[in-house]
CSV table of N, CA and C in Angstrom, one decimal:
chain,number,residue,atom,x,y,z
F,1,GLN,N,-11.5,53.6,75.8
F,1,GLN,CA,-11.8,54.9,76.2
F,1,GLN,C,-12.9,54.8,77.5
F,2,VAL,N,-12.7,55.7,78.3
F,2,VAL,CA,-13.6,55.8,79.4
F,2,VAL,C,-14.2,57.3,79.3
F,3,GLN,N,-15.5,57.2,79.5
F,3,GLN,CA,-16.2,58.6,79.6
F,3,GLN,C,-16.7,58.9,81.0
F,4,LEU,N,-16.8,60.1,81.4
F,4,LEU,CA,-17.1,60.4,82.9
F,4,LEU,C,-18.0,61.8,82.8
F,5,VAL,N,-19.3,61.5,83.5
F,5,VAL,CA,-19.9,62.7,83.6
F,5,VAL,C,-20.4,62.9,84.9
F,6,GLU,N,-20.3,64.0,85.4
F,6,GLU,CA,-20.3,64.5,87.0
F,6,GLU,C,-22.1,64.9,86.9
F,7,SER,N,-22.7,65.0,88.2
F,7,SER,CA,-23.8,65.6,88.1
F,7,SER,C,-24.0,66.3,89.6
F,8,GLY,N,-25.1,66.9,89.9
F,8,GLY,CA,-25.2,67.0,91.6
F,8,GLY,C,-24.8,68.3,92.2
F,9,GLY,N,-24.0,69.0,91.4
F,9,GLY,CA,-23.3,70.3,91.9
F,9,GLY,C,-24.7,71.4,92.2
F,10,GLY,N,-24.1,72.3,92.9
F,10,GLY,CA,-25.3,73.5,93.1
F,10,GLY,C,-25.0,74.6,94.1
F,11,LEU,N,-25.9,75.2,94.6
F,11,LEU,CA,-25.7,76.2,95.7
F,11,LEU,C,-26.3,75.7,96.8
F,12,VAL,N,-25.5,75.8,97.9
F,12,VAL,CA,-26.0,75.4,99.3
F,12,VAL,C,-25.3,76.3,100.5
F,13,GLN,N,-26.1,76.3,101.5
F,13,GLN,CA,-25.7,77.2,102.5
F,13,GLN,C,-24.8,76.5,103.4
F,14,ALA,N,-23.8,77.2,103.9
F,14,ALA,CA,-22.8,76.6,105.0
F,14,ALA,C,-23.4,75.8,105.8
F,15,GLY,N,-22.8,74.4,106.2
F,15,GLY,CA,-23.5,73.6,107.2
F,15,GLY,C,-24.4,72.7,106.4
F,16,GLY,N,-24.8,72.8,105.2
F,16,GLY,CA,-25.7,71.9,104.4
F,16,GLY,C,-24.8,70.6,103.6
F,17,SER,N,-25.7,70.0,102.9
F,17,SER,CA,-24.9,68.9,102.3
F,17,SER,C,-25.4,68.7,100.8
F,18,LEU,N,-24.5,68.2,100.0
F,18,LEU,CA,-24.8,67.7,98.5
F,18,LEU,C,-24.1,66.4,98.2
F,19,ARG,N,-25.0,65.6,97.5
F,19,ARG,CA,-24.4,64.5,96.8
F,19,ARG,C,-24.0,64.8,95.4
F,20,LEU,N,-22.6,64.5,95.1
F,20,LEU,CA,-22.1,64.3,93.7
F,20,LEU,C,-22.0,63.1,93.3
F,21,SER,N,-22.6,62.9,91.9
F,21,SER,CA,-22.4,61.7,91.2
F,21,SER,C,-21.6,61.7,90.0
F,22,CYS,N,-20.8,60.4,89.7
F,22,CYS,CA,-20.2,60.5,88.5
F,22,CYS,C,-20.3,59.2,87.7
F,23,ALA,N,-20.8,59.2,86.7
F,23,ALA,CA,-21.1,58.0,85.8
F,23,ALA,C,-20.2,57.7,84.8
F,24,ALA,N,-19.5,56.6,84.9
F,24,ALA,CA,-18.6,56.0,84.0
F,24,ALA,C,-19.3,55.3,82.8
F,25,SER,N,-18.7,55.4,81.5
F,25,SER,CA,-19.2,54.6,80.5
F,25,SER,C,-17.9,54.1,79.5
F,26,GLY,N,-18.0,53.3,78.5
F,26,GLY,CA,-17.0,52.9,77.7
F,26,GLY,C,-16.5,51.6,78.4
F,27,ARG,N,-15.1,51.5,78.4
F,27,ARG,CA,-14.3,50.5,78.8
F,27,ARG,C,-14.1,50.6,80.4
F,28,THR,N,-15.4,50.5,80.9
F,28,THR,CA,-15.3,50.7,82.4
F,28,THR,C,-14.5,49.6,83.2
F,29,TRP,N,-14.0,48.6,82.5
F,29,TRP,CA,-13.5,47.2,83.2
F,29,TRP,C,-12.1,47.6,83.2
F,30,SER,N,-11.6,48.6,82.9
F,30,SER,CA,-10.0,49.1,82.9
F,30,SER,C,-9.8,50.0,83.8
F,31,ILE,N,-10.8,50.3,84.7
F,31,ILE,CA,-10.6,51.4,85.8
F,31,ILE,C,-10.1,50.9,87.2
F,32,TYR,N,-8.9,51.2,87.6
F,32,TYR,CA,-8.4,50.7,88.8
F,32,TYR,C,-9.0,51.3,90.1
F,33,ALA,N,-9.1,52.8,89.8
F,33,ALA,CA,-9.7,53.5,90.7
F,33,ALA,C,-10.4,55.2,90.3
F,34,MET,N,-11.2,55.5,91.0
F,34,MET,CA,-11.7,56.7,90.8
F,34,MET,C,-11.6,57.7,92.1
F,35,GLY,N,-11.4,59.0,91.7
F,35,GLY,CA,-11.2,60.0,92.6
F,35,GLY,C,-12.1,61.0,92.3
F,36,TRP,N,-11.8,61.9,93.0
F,36,TRP,CA,-12.6,63.4,93.1
F,36,TRP,C,-11.5,64.6,93.4
F,37,PHE,N,-11.3,65.4,92.6
F,37,PHE,CA,-10.6,66.9,92.8
F,37,PHE,C,-11.2,67.9,92.7
F,38,ARG,N,-10.8,69.0,92.9
F,38,ARG,CA,-11.8,70.3,93.1
F,38,ARG,C,-10.7,71.2,92.6
F,39,GLN,N,-11.1,72.4,92.0
F,39,GLN,CA,-10.3,73.6,91.8
F,39,GLN,C,-11.0,74.9,92.2
F,40,ALA,N,-10.6,75.9,93.0
F,40,ALA,CA,-11.2,77.0,93.1
F,40,ALA,C,-10.4,78.1,92.2
F,41,PRO,N,-11.3,79.3,91.8
F,41,PRO,CA,-10.3,80.4,90.9
F,41,PRO,C,-9.4,80.5,91.4
F,42,GLY,N,-8.2,80.6,90.8
F,42,GLY,CA,-6.7,81.1,90.9
F,42,GLY,C,-6.0,80.2,91.8
F,43,LYS,N,-6.6,79.0,92.1
F,43,LYS,CA,-6.0,78.0,92.9
F,43,LYS,C,-5.7,76.8,91.9
F,44,GLU,N,-4.7,75.8,92.6
F,44,GLU,CA,-4.0,74.6,92.3
F,44,GLU,C,-5.5,73.4,92.3
F,45,ARG,N,-5.5,72.7,91.2
F,45,ARG,CA,-6.4,71.7,91.6
F,45,ARG,C,-6.0,70.7,92.4
F,46,GLU,N,-6.9,70.3,93.6
F,46,GLU,CA,-6.6,69.8,94.5
F,46,GLU,C,-7.3,68.5,95.1
F,47,PHE,N,-6.5,67.3,95.4
F,47,PHE,CA,-7.1,66.1,95.7
F,47,PHE,C,-8.2,66.2,96.8
F,48,VAL,N,-9.5,65.3,96.7
F,48,VAL,CA,-10.3,65.4,97.6
F,48,VAL,C,-10.5,64.0,98.3
F,49,ALA,N,-10.7,63.2,97.3
F,49,ALA,CA,-10.9,61.7,98.0
F,49,ALA,C,-10.6,60.8,96.7
F,50,VAL,N,-10.5,59.4,97.0
F,50,VAL,CA,-10.3,58.5,96.0
F,50,VAL,C,-10.7,56.9,96.5
F,51,ILE,N,-11.3,56.2,95.7
F,51,ILE,CA,-11.8,54.8,96.1
F,51,ILE,C,-11.1,53.8,95.2
F,52,SER,N,-10.5,52.7,95.8
F,52,SER,CA,-10.3,51.5,94.7
F,52,SER,C,-11.5,50.9,94.3
F,53,TRP,N,-11.6,50.7,92.9
F,53,TRP,CA,-12.7,49.8,92.4
F,53,TRP,C,-12.7,48.4,92.9
F,54,SER,N,-11.8,47.8,93.1
F,54,SER,CA,-11.8,46.3,93.6
F,54,SER,C,-12.0,46.2,95.1
F,55,SER,N,-11.3,46.7,95.7
F,55,SER,CA,-11.4,46.8,97.1
F,55,SER,C,-12.1,47.6,98.0
F,56,GLY,N,-12.4,48.8,97.6
F,56,GLY,CA,-13.3,49.7,98.1
F,56,GLY,C,-12.6,50.6,99.1
F,57,ARG,N,-11.5,50.4,99.2
F,57,ARG,CA,-10.3,51.1,100.0
F,57,ARG,C,-10.4,52.7,99.5
F,58,THR,N,-10.5,53.6,100.6
F,58,THR,CA,-10.7,55.0,100.2
F,58,THR,C,-9.4,55.9,101.1
F,59,SER,N,-9.1,56.8,100.7
F,59,SER,CA,-8.4,57.8,100.8
F,59,SER,C,-9.0,59.3,100.8
F,60,TYR,N,-8.7,60.2,101.9
F,60,TYR,CA,-9.3,61.5,102.0
F,60,TYR,C,-8.2,62.7,102.0
F,61,ALA,N,-8.4,63.6,101.6
F,61,ALA,CA,-7.8,64.8,102.0
F,61,ALA,C,-7.8,65.1,103.5
F,62,ASP,N,-6.8,65.6,104.1
F,62,ASP,CA,-7.2,66.0,105.4
F,62,ASP,C,-8.3,67.2,105.8
F,63,SER,N,-8.5,68.1,104.9
F,63,SER,CA,-9.3,69.0,104.8
F,63,SER,C,-10.8,68.6,105.0
F,64,VAL,N,-10.8,67.2,104.3
F,64,VAL,CA,-12.4,66.7,104.2
F,64,VAL,C,-12.6,65.6,105.1
F,65,LYS,N,-11.8,65.2,105.9
F,65,LYS,CA,-11.9,64.0,106.6
F,65,LYS,C,-13.0,64.3,107.8
F,66,GLY,N,-14.0,63.2,107.8
F,66,GLY,CA,-14.9,63.3,108.7
F,66,GLY,C,-16.4,64.2,108.1
F,67,ARG,N,-16.2,64.8,107.0
F,67,ARG,CA,-17.0,65.4,106.6
F,67,ARG,C,-17.6,64.8,104.8
F,68,PHE,N,-16.7,64.4,104.3
F,68,PHE,CA,-16.9,63.8,103.0
F,68,PHE,C,-16.6,62.4,103.0
F,69,THR,N,-17.7,61.8,102.2
F,69,THR,CA,-17.7,60.1,102.0
F,69,THR,C,-17.8,59.7,100.4
F,70,ILE,N,-16.8,59.0,100.3
F,70,ILE,CA,-16.8,58.6,98.8
F,70,ILE,C,-17.1,57.4,98.8
F,71,SER,N,-17.9,56.9,98.0
F,71,SER,CA,-18.4,55.4,97.7
F,71,SER,C,-18.8,55.2,96.1
F,72,ARG,N,-19.2,53.9,96.0
F,72,ARG,CA,-19.3,53.3,94.5
F,72,ARG,C,-20.4,52.3,94.5
F,73,ASP,N,-20.9,52.4,93.2
F,73,ASP,CA,-22.0,51.4,93.2
F,73,ASP,C,-21.5,50.8,91.5
F,74,SER,N,-20.9,49.6,91.8
F,74,SER,CA,-20.3,48.9,90.8
F,74,SER,C,-21.3,48.5,89.9
F,75,ALA,N,-22.4,48.0,90.0
F,75,ALA,CA,-23.3,47.6,89.2
F,75,ALA,C,-23.7,48.6,88.3
F,76,LYS,N,-24.0,49.9,88.8
F,76,LYS,CA,-24.1,51.0,88.1
F,76,LYS,C,-22.9,51.9,87.4
F,77,ASN,N,-21.8,51.6,87.5
F,77,ASN,CA,-20.4,52.3,86.9
F,77,ASN,C,-20.5,53.6,87.7
F,78,THR,N,-21.1,53.9,88.8
F,78,THR,CA,-20.9,55.1,89.4
F,78,THR,C,-20.3,55.2,90.8
F,79,VAL,N,-19.4,56.4,90.8
F,79,VAL,CA,-18.8,56.7,92.2
F,79,VAL,C,-19.6,58.0,92.6
F,80,TYR,N,-19.5,58.0,93.9
F,80,TYR,CA,-20.5,59.3,94.5
F,80,TYR,C,-19.5,59.9,95.7
F,81,LEU,N,-19.8,61.1,95.9
F,81,LEU,CA,-19.1,62.0,96.9
F,81,LEU,C,-20.1,62.5,97.8
F,82,GLN,N,-20.5,62.2,99.0
F,82,GLN,CA,-21.4,62.6,100.0
F,82,GLN,C,-20.7,63.7,100.9
F,83,MET,N,-21.1,65.1,100.6
F,83,MET,CA,-20.5,66.3,101.1
F,83,MET,C,-21.6,66.7,102.3
F,84,ASN,N,-21.0,66.6,103.4
F,84,ASN,CA,-21.7,67.2,104.6
F,84,ASN,C,-21.1,68.3,105.3
F,85,SER,N,-21.7,69.0,106.1
F,85,SER,CA,-21.1,70.3,106.9
F,85,SER,C,-20.3,71.1,106.2
F,86,LEU,N,-21.0,71.3,104.9
F,86,LEU,CA,-20.2,72.2,103.8
F,86,LEU,C,-19.7,73.5,104.3
F,87,LYS,N,-18.6,74.2,103.9
F,87,LYS,CA,-17.9,75.3,104.3
F,87,LYS,C,-17.7,76.2,103.1
F,88,PRO,N,-17.5,77.4,103.2
F,88,PRO,CA,-17.4,78.4,102.1
F,88,PRO,C,-16.2,77.8,101.4
F,89,GLU,N,-15.3,77.3,102.2
F,89,GLU,CA,-13.8,77.1,101.6
F,89,GLU,C,-13.9,76.0,100.7
F,90,ASP,N,-15.0,75.1,100.8
F,90,ASP,CA,-15.5,74.0,99.9
F,90,ASP,C,-15.8,74.7,98.5
F,91,THR,N,-16.0,75.6,98.2
F,91,THR,CA,-16.5,76.1,96.9
F,91,THR,C,-15.5,76.0,96.0
F,92,ALA,N,-15.7,75.4,94.9
F,92,ALA,CA,-14.9,74.9,93.9
F,92,ALA,C,-15.5,74.2,92.7
F,93,ILE,N,-15.0,74.2,91.7
F,93,ILE,CA,-15.4,73.3,90.5
F,93,ILE,C,-14.8,71.6,91.0
F,94,TYR,N,-15.9,70.8,91.1
F,94,TYR,CA,-15.4,69.5,91.3
F,94,TYR,C,-15.4,68.6,90.0
F,95,TYR,N,-14.1,68.0,90.0
F,95,TYR,CA,-13.9,67.1,88.9
F,95,TYR,C,-13.7,65.5,89.0
F,96,CYS,N,-14.5,64.4,88.6
F,96,CYS,CA,-14.4,63.4,88.7
F,96,CYS,C,-13.2,62.6,87.9
F,97,ALA,N,-12.4,61.7,88.2
F,97,ALA,CA,-11.4,61.2,87.5
F,97,ALA,C,-11.2,59.8,87.8
F,98,ALA,N,-10.5,59.4,86.6
F,98,ALA,CA,-10.4,57.7,86.7
F,98,ALA,C,-8.9,57.2,86.5
F,99,ALA,N,-8.4,56.1,86.9
F,99,ALA,CA,-7.0,55.9,86.8
F,99,ALA,C,-7.1,54.3,86.3
F,100,ARG,N,-6.2,54.0,85.4
F,100,ARG,CA,-6.2,53.0,84.6
F,100,ARG,C,-5.2,51.9,85.6
F,101,ASP,N,-4.2,52.4,86.4
F,101,ASP,CA,-3.2,51.7,87.3
F,101,ASP,C,-3.3,52.5,88.3
F,102,ARG,N,-2.8,51.8,89.5
F,102,ARG,CA,-2.6,52.1,90.6
F,102,ARG,C,-2.1,53.5,90.7
F,103,PRO,N,-2.9,54.7,91.3
F,103,PRO,CA,-2.5,55.9,91.4
F,103,PRO,C,-1.7,56.3,92.7
F,104,THR,N,-0.9,57.2,92.5
F,104,THR,CA,-0.3,57.9,93.7
F,104,THR,C,-1.5,58.8,93.8
F,105,TYR,N,-2.5,58.6,95.0
F,105,TYR,CA,-3.6,59.0,95.0
F,105,TYR,C,-4.0,60.6,94.9
F,106,SER,N,-3.2,61.5,95.2
F,106,SER,CA,-3.3,62.8,95.4
F,106,SER,C,-2.6,63.5,94.1
F,107,THR,N,-2.1,62.6,93.1
F,107,THR,CA,-1.5,63.2,92.0
F,107,THR,C,-2.4,63.0,90.6
F,108,PRO,N,-2.8,64.5,90.2
F,108,PRO,CA,-3.7,64.2,89.0
F,108,PRO,C,-3.2,63.7,87.7
F,109,GLN,N,-1.7,63.6,87.7
F,109,GLN,CA,-1.1,63.3,86.4
F,109,GLN,C,-1.4,61.8,86.2
F,110,ASP,N,-1.7,61.2,87.6
F,110,ASP,CA,-1.7,59.4,87.6
F,110,ASP,C,-3.4,58.9,87.0
F,111,TYR,N,-3.9,60.1,86.8
F,111,TYR,CA,-5.4,59.8,86.4
F,111,TYR,C,-5.4,59.6,84.9
F,112,ASN,N,-6.1,59.1,84.2
F,112,ASN,CA,-6.1,59.1,82.7
F,112,ASN,C,-7.3,59.6,82.1
F,113,TYR,N,-8.3,59.5,82.7
F,113,TYR,CA,-9.7,60.3,82.3
F,113,TYR,C,-10.5,61.2,83.4
F,114,TRP,N,-11.0,62.3,82.7
F,114,TRP,CA,-11.5,63.2,83.7
F,114,TRP,C,-12.9,63.7,82.9
F,115,GLY,N,-13.8,64.1,84.1
F,115,GLY,CA,-15.1,64.4,83.8
F,115,GLY,C,-15.0,66.1,83.4
F,116,GLN,N,-16.3,66.8,82.9
F,116,GLN,CA,-16.2,68.0,82.7
F,116,GLN,C,-16.1,69.2,83.8
F,117,GLY,N,-16.5,68.6,85.1
F,117,GLY,CA,-16.5,69.4,86.3
F,117,GLY,C,-18.0,69.7,86.3
F,118,THR,N,-18.4,69.6,87.7
F,118,THR,CA,-19.5,70.3,88.2
F,118,THR,C,-19.6,71.8,89.6
F,119,GLN,N,-19.9,72.6,89.4
F,119,GLN,CA,-19.9,73.6,90.2
F,119,GLN,C,-20.6,73.5,91.6
F,120,VAL,N,-19.6,73.5,92.7
F,120,VAL,CA,-20.3,73.7,94.0
F,120,VAL,C,-20.3,75.1,94.6
F,121,THR,N,-21.2,75.7,95.1
F,121,THR,CA,-21.1,77.0,95.6
F,121,THR,C,-21.5,77.0,97.1
F,122,VAL,N,-20.7,77.2,98.3
F,122,VAL,CA,-21.3,77.1,99.5
F,122,VAL,C,-21.4,78.7,100.1
F,123,SER,N,-22.5,79.0,100.4
F,123,SER,CA,-22.6,80.4,100.7
F,123,SER,C,-22.7,80.1,102.3
F,124,SER,N,-22.3,81.6,103.0
F,124,SER,CA,-22.1,81.9,104.2
F,124,SER,C,-23.5,82.4,104.8
């Protein structure tokens, strides 16, 4: 089993920055990749970013390219999402997810473990 705990959400003005953290525990050696998804009220959960645990290769949604950066600290079993130039449309609950096998990166069903979510609110 893998447990994921997110932190770092909060309220920020448009143009500001936040850094989200996701700490993994349990059978962390089984993780192939970790990603971030977000969900706004009344909308589908959408892919944000993913990182391969072994290679460090990353992929991003077009809506966040150039603004968000995903990274990992293998020694701490932690993944980060640095969010810069935030926009009101980024407001959502952000979820950390982990996949045991190589995922189709944007597909939530390919991820086996999920955190509880952390709220990010961007004011105009």
